[in-house]
XYZ file of C-alpha atoms in Angstrom:
375
model
C 178.391 100.660 28.424
C 180.271 99.480 31.481
C 178.498 99.296 34.806
C 179.645 102.440 36.672
C 180.015 100.642 40.009
C 180.867 97.233 41.384
C 178.056 94.749 41.872
C 177.455 91.954 44.373
C 175.863 89.026 42.515
C 172.740 87.546 44.039
C 173.686 84.241 45.679
C 170.263 83.694 47.177
C 171.134 85.185 50.558
C 170.139 88.628 51.869
C 172.604 91.504 51.500
C 174.374 92.026 54.835
C 174.146 95.699 55.847
C 175.283 97.999 58.616
C 173.060 100.852 59.756
C 175.100 103.860 60.857
C 173.143 106.124 63.206
C 170.881 105.007 66.033
C 168.748 108.133 66.429
C 165.074 108.501 65.578
C 165.494 108.168 61.808
C 168.076 105.439 62.344
C 165.521 103.404 64.243
C 162.992 103.850 61.433
C 165.569 102.451 59.040
C 166.387 99.616 61.429
C 162.732 98.569 61.496
C 162.580 98.730 57.699
C 165.747 96.668 57.344
C 164.473 94.053 59.776
C 161.197 93.786 57.844
C 162.866 93.331 54.440
C 163.747 89.877 53.078
C 166.304 91.527 50.777
C 168.753 92.476 53.526
C 170.122 91.177 56.800
C 171.083 93.558 59.599
C 174.689 92.736 60.481
C 175.327 95.496 63.023
C 174.708 99.060 64.200
C 177.289 101.855 64.255
C 177.003 104.923 66.458
C 179.494 107.068 68.346
C 177.210 106.525 71.339
C 177.578 102.797 71.918
C 174.826 102.828 74.534
C 172.426 104.257 71.942
C 173.453 101.558 69.475
C 172.946 98.846 72.083
C 169.544 100.266 73.034
C 168.517 100.294 69.368
C 169.573 96.662 69.015
C 167.604 95.725 72.138
C 164.528 97.540 70.816
C 164.586 95.142 67.844
C 164.712 92.157 70.172
C 168.316 91.518 69.167
C 170.434 92.503 72.199
C 173.380 90.432 70.929
C 173.600 92.310 67.626
C 177.174 93.609 67.092
C 177.600 97.360 67.645
C 180.576 99.646 67.203
C 181.773 103.214 66.790
C 183.688 102.736 63.517
C 182.012 101.895 60.213
C 184.888 100.205 58.383
C 186.050 98.303 61.474
C 182.634 96.837 62.321
C 181.909 96.071 58.664
C 185.124 94.044 58.519
C 184.352 92.272 61.786
C 180.847 91.154 60.788
C 181.291 90.714 57.039
C 178.911 93.520 56.061
C 178.483 94.090 52.323
C 176.882 97.545 52.344
C 176.217 100.558 54.569
C 173.070 102.573 55.266
C 174.149 106.019 56.489
C 171.469 107.593 58.703
C 173.705 110.038 60.546
C 173.112 113.782 60.901
C 173.944 115.767 57.729
C 177.264 117.016 59.131
C 178.447 113.398 59.360
C 177.319 112.326 55.897
C 180.612 113.202 54.193
C 183.056 111.517 56.606
C 180.931 108.396 57.158
C 180.222 107.842 53.464
C 183.841 108.563 52.520
C 185.034 105.942 55.017
C 182.577 103.343 53.755
C 183.366 103.900 50.063
C 187.110 103.688 50.747
C 186.474 100.357 52.501
C 184.885 99.010 49.317
C 181.297 99.242 50.554
C 178.322 100.604 48.580
C 176.337 103.195 50.521
C 172.669 104.133 50.794
C 172.506 107.501 52.562
C 169.750 109.657 53.984
C 169.150 113.010 52.307
C 170.757 115.428 51.870
C 173.725 113.954 50.050
C 175.970 116.080 52.312
C 175.933 119.393 54.151
C 176.990 121.296 51.022
C 177.113 120.809 47.271
C 180.910 120.985 47.507
C 180.938 117.997 49.857
C 178.511 116.216 47.550
C 180.934 116.652 44.645
C 183.682 115.167 46.802
C 181.486 112.123 47.480
C 180.648 111.713 43.783
C 184.368 111.709 43.002
C 185.049 109.237 45.837
C 182.356 106.906 44.487
C 184.044 107.033 41.073
C 187.487 106.476 42.571
C 186.472 103.388 44.528
C 184.023 102.031 41.945
C 181.177 101.830 44.461
C 177.541 102.872 44.363
C 176.526 105.801 46.538
C 172.771 106.354 46.412
C 170.845 109.029 48.297
C 167.438 108.053 49.667
C 165.012 110.711 48.427
C 162.245 108.703 49.993
C 159.279 110.774 48.772
C 160.050 109.801 45.182
C 159.026 106.284 46.142
C 155.293 106.841 45.883
C 153.039 105.123 43.340
C 150.748 108.157 43.118
C 153.707 110.363 42.153
C 154.542 107.901 39.377
C 150.896 107.947 38.290
C 150.908 111.762 38.193
C 153.961 111.658 35.947
C 152.297 109.087 33.688
C 149.145 111.208 33.411
C 151.185 114.324 32.596
C 152.649 112.594 29.532
C 149.311 113.161 27.758
C 149.298 116.923 28.397
C 151.657 117.828 25.575
C 154.568 120.099 26.486
C 154.492 120.844 30.220
C 155.265 124.462 31.005
C 154.489 124.913 34.702
C 154.680 122.636 37.713
C 153.691 124.085 41.069
C 153.812 122.687 44.587
C 152.140 124.163 47.668
C 153.312 122.962 51.062
C 151.605 124.270 54.218
C 152.146 122.563 57.582
C 152.483 123.685 61.198
C 154.723 121.188 63.010
C 156.016 122.065 66.473
C 159.254 120.113 66.388
C 161.188 121.889 69.109
C 164.936 121.391 69.122
C 167.318 122.288 66.315
C 164.736 123.023 63.611
C 163.269 125.881 65.637
C 166.705 127.524 65.698
C 167.754 126.913 62.060
C 168.417 129.831 59.715
C 166.437 128.303 56.830
C 164.255 125.616 58.395
C 161.835 125.084 55.513
C 164.328 125.225 52.647
C 167.061 123.241 54.340
C 165.069 120.564 56.100
C 161.973 120.005 53.969
C 161.858 121.664 50.556
C 164.545 119.390 49.122
C 161.837 116.709 48.927
C 159.585 118.823 46.697
C 162.537 120.128 44.683
C 163.621 116.559 43.999
C 160.070 115.470 43.149
C 159.807 118.323 40.626
C 162.989 117.109 38.907
C 161.398 113.664 38.685
C 158.078 114.924 37.306
C 159.745 117.091 34.658
C 162.748 114.905 33.840
C 164.643 118.172 34.081
C 167.323 119.894 36.129
C 167.497 123.453 37.478
C 168.927 126.300 35.424
C 168.279 129.271 37.724
C 166.103 130.379 40.628
C 164.634 133.474 42.203
C 163.566 132.917 45.796
C 162.195 134.980 48.660
C 162.127 133.811 52.280
C 159.915 135.318 54.968
C 158.671 134.636 58.477
C 155.078 135.400 59.511
C 154.704 137.412 62.711
C 153.263 134.406 64.579
C 156.019 131.999 63.552
C 157.686 130.010 66.343
C 160.821 129.501 64.226
C 163.853 131.750 64.604
C 164.689 131.492 60.906
C 162.374 132.099 57.976
C 159.675 129.420 57.937
C 158.077 130.507 54.640
C 159.428 130.787 51.112
C 158.457 131.110 47.472
C 160.872 129.992 44.752
C 160.590 130.087 40.960
C 162.963 127.739 39.155
C 163.739 127.763 35.466
C 164.344 124.146 34.464
C 166.159 122.642 31.499
C 163.740 122.620 28.561
C 162.218 125.929 29.632
C 159.543 124.794 32.097
C 159.073 126.593 35.402
C 158.716 124.976 38.815
C 157.082 127.174 41.459
C 157.305 126.229 45.129
C 155.379 128.035 47.858
C 155.523 126.745 51.393
C 155.251 127.438 55.094
C 156.027 125.493 58.228
C 153.863 127.691 60.447
C 150.437 127.566 58.762
C 147.888 125.723 60.923
C 144.544 124.684 59.487
C 143.708 123.122 56.121
C 147.207 121.737 55.951
C 148.539 120.087 52.817
C 150.015 116.638 52.532
C 153.624 116.164 53.604
C 154.153 115.466 49.904
C 152.675 118.918 49.057
C 149.798 119.682 46.711
C 150.729 119.650 43.001
C 149.541 121.148 39.714
C 151.125 120.065 36.416
C 150.087 122.380 33.581
C 150.625 121.460 29.912
C 149.499 122.605 26.486
C 146.416 120.384 26.455
C 145.399 120.189 30.101
C 146.269 119.857 33.769
C 147.021 117.127 36.270
C 146.300 117.685 39.955
C 147.667 115.643 42.848
C 146.876 116.451 46.466
C 149.829 114.384 47.685
C 147.746 111.733 49.447
C 145.165 110.470 46.966
C 145.038 109.412 43.332
C 146.041 112.159 40.860
C 143.408 113.399 38.407
C 143.658 114.777 34.880
C 141.478 117.377 33.188
C 141.591 115.153 30.097
C 139.587 112.452 31.882
C 142.550 110.143 31.478
C 143.369 107.546 34.104
C 146.739 106.134 34.994
C 147.323 102.620 33.751
C 148.984 99.827 35.702
C 152.293 101.608 35.927
C 155.427 100.967 37.922
C 155.130 100.425 41.669
C 158.302 101.961 43.147
C 157.588 100.809 46.691
C 156.788 103.138 49.544
C 159.230 105.711 50.923
C 162.323 104.287 52.635
C 161.284 100.687 51.921
C 161.201 101.632 48.240
C 164.632 103.261 48.517
C 166.032 100.124 50.110
C 164.580 97.889 47.395
C 165.983 100.139 44.652
C 169.416 100.153 46.307
C 169.598 96.375 46.648
C 168.479 95.904 43.033
C 171.190 98.299 41.838
C 173.906 96.626 43.900
C 172.819 93.202 42.644
C 172.310 94.037 38.954
C 174.206 97.235 38.166
C 171.016 99.121 37.285
C 171.071 102.869 37.879
C 168.842 103.717 40.858
C 166.988 106.932 41.517
C 169.135 109.041 43.798
C 172.550 107.987 42.515
C 174.907 110.600 43.946
C 175.847 112.215 40.631
C 172.225 113.020 39.846
C 171.023 113.706 43.379
C 173.495 116.541 43.888
C 171.241 118.642 41.651
C 168.458 118.481 44.250
C 170.760 119.903 46.927
C 171.961 122.482 44.393
C 168.357 123.696 44.126
C 168.281 124.237 47.899
C 171.608 126.082 47.999
C 170.716 128.220 44.986
C 167.356 129.151 46.542
C 169.048 130.175 49.794
C 171.645 132.248 47.925
C 168.876 133.934 45.940
C 166.858 134.751 49.059
C 169.957 136.113 50.791
C 171.078 138.248 47.838
C 167.710 139.264 46.423
C 168.889 138.227 42.957
C 168.311 135.434 40.469
C 170.972 132.753 40.938
C 172.470 130.669 38.145
C 172.804 127.008 39.094
C 175.811 126.572 36.797
C 177.561 129.414 38.633
C 176.761 127.757 41.959
C 178.077 124.405 40.686
C 181.326 125.995 39.507
C 181.815 127.792 42.820
C 181.103 124.552 44.707
C 183.557 122.699 42.473
C 186.325 125.165 43.309
C 185.481 124.807 47.014
C 185.627 121.021 46.675
C 189.073 121.171 45.072
C 190.406 123.432 47.824
C 188.930 121.351 50.655
C 189.736 117.871 49.348
C 192.330 116.094 51.492
C 192.599 112.886 49.491
C 194.903 113.434 46.481
C 193.280 110.567 44.572
C 189.795 112.049 44.998
C 191.146 115.451 43.973
C 192.588 113.861 40.821
C 189.132 112.574 39.909
C 187.630 116.017 40.470
C 190.369 117.609 38.373
C 189.623 115.210 35.514
C 186.097 116.562 35.142
C 185.862 118.945 32.202
C 182.370 120.146 33.174
C 180.587 119.742 36.493
C 177.144 119.433 34.934
C 178.413 116.925 32.350
C 180.126 114.874 35.072
C 176.941 114.770 37.127
C 174.841 113.788 34.121
C 177.160 110.976 33.007
C 175.753 107.450 33.216
C 179.112 105.846 32.355
C 181.528 106.652 35.143
C 184.865 104.870 34.891
C 185.825 102.378 37.581
């Protein structure tokens, strides 16, 4: 099987990267990049050059190159890859520019603002033969891997549930969002459920609601029931306005199988009703540092990382399908949503070569599941 994206052989030097986005999350990534021996920060891109310069100074590197254009600065400083930490609305244009410049991209979630834009980015990655990986940082948690390992002894798993109850007072844009919990947070748990089950969504029925005391304009609570491939159900119940006895940011999990149950509170070691213990399993690294390590390994070796764009689109599809279900009061088919998004992507695509790649797909789900994408 051919490697589905170009690689950059390891010559013993760190991978030179640009970080695009100098906001709060951008600065978290900048600190992670600076702390990693695997990469070297070559520059910072932001439309606000003062913000980029301030971010560079905060690292103790006031002479670090900054710029407003990704491809231009990458060329100037010899960057080999891009970390896209812009706001979701900028994910599509920034990643498209980087891929077209021959640069692999590690992007913050979500893959894009819409599934349709995500499909465009998957096609662009194929066209240019470059890796685009989405950082679903909460997958990078050893305890999550241990919970999955423990669940392998349960026999067939039929139900996975996640409860998420927090009460953050963010202020700003989240307080005014239409779907603050589903759009800004639940994608983490939806993606983690896909990982635990090794399954993708088939359909969903979701209800959104807003308690009378909520300080959010949009619905801050929701319950969603997903049918997954293989027949298991994933049930998510959450609230962003529930003070007291709050859950972990990772949520609280129950994995129910034929022979027993695994519980994980999101912060401590998972436990099994079968008195089993997790062995010395894989250590994926921790959150964005784990994402970065996975990305560099993939770029160096051609291995398929968690979060490769073709697979990660399904996590955003779960969010969009849940929102459509809550808005319509009906069960939503994920295949129907994918087909509708595909038609939107074809209509919106401005690059004829990317459109040709999209047109070549005979099935959206098959294209997203493929591990052998042509260069």
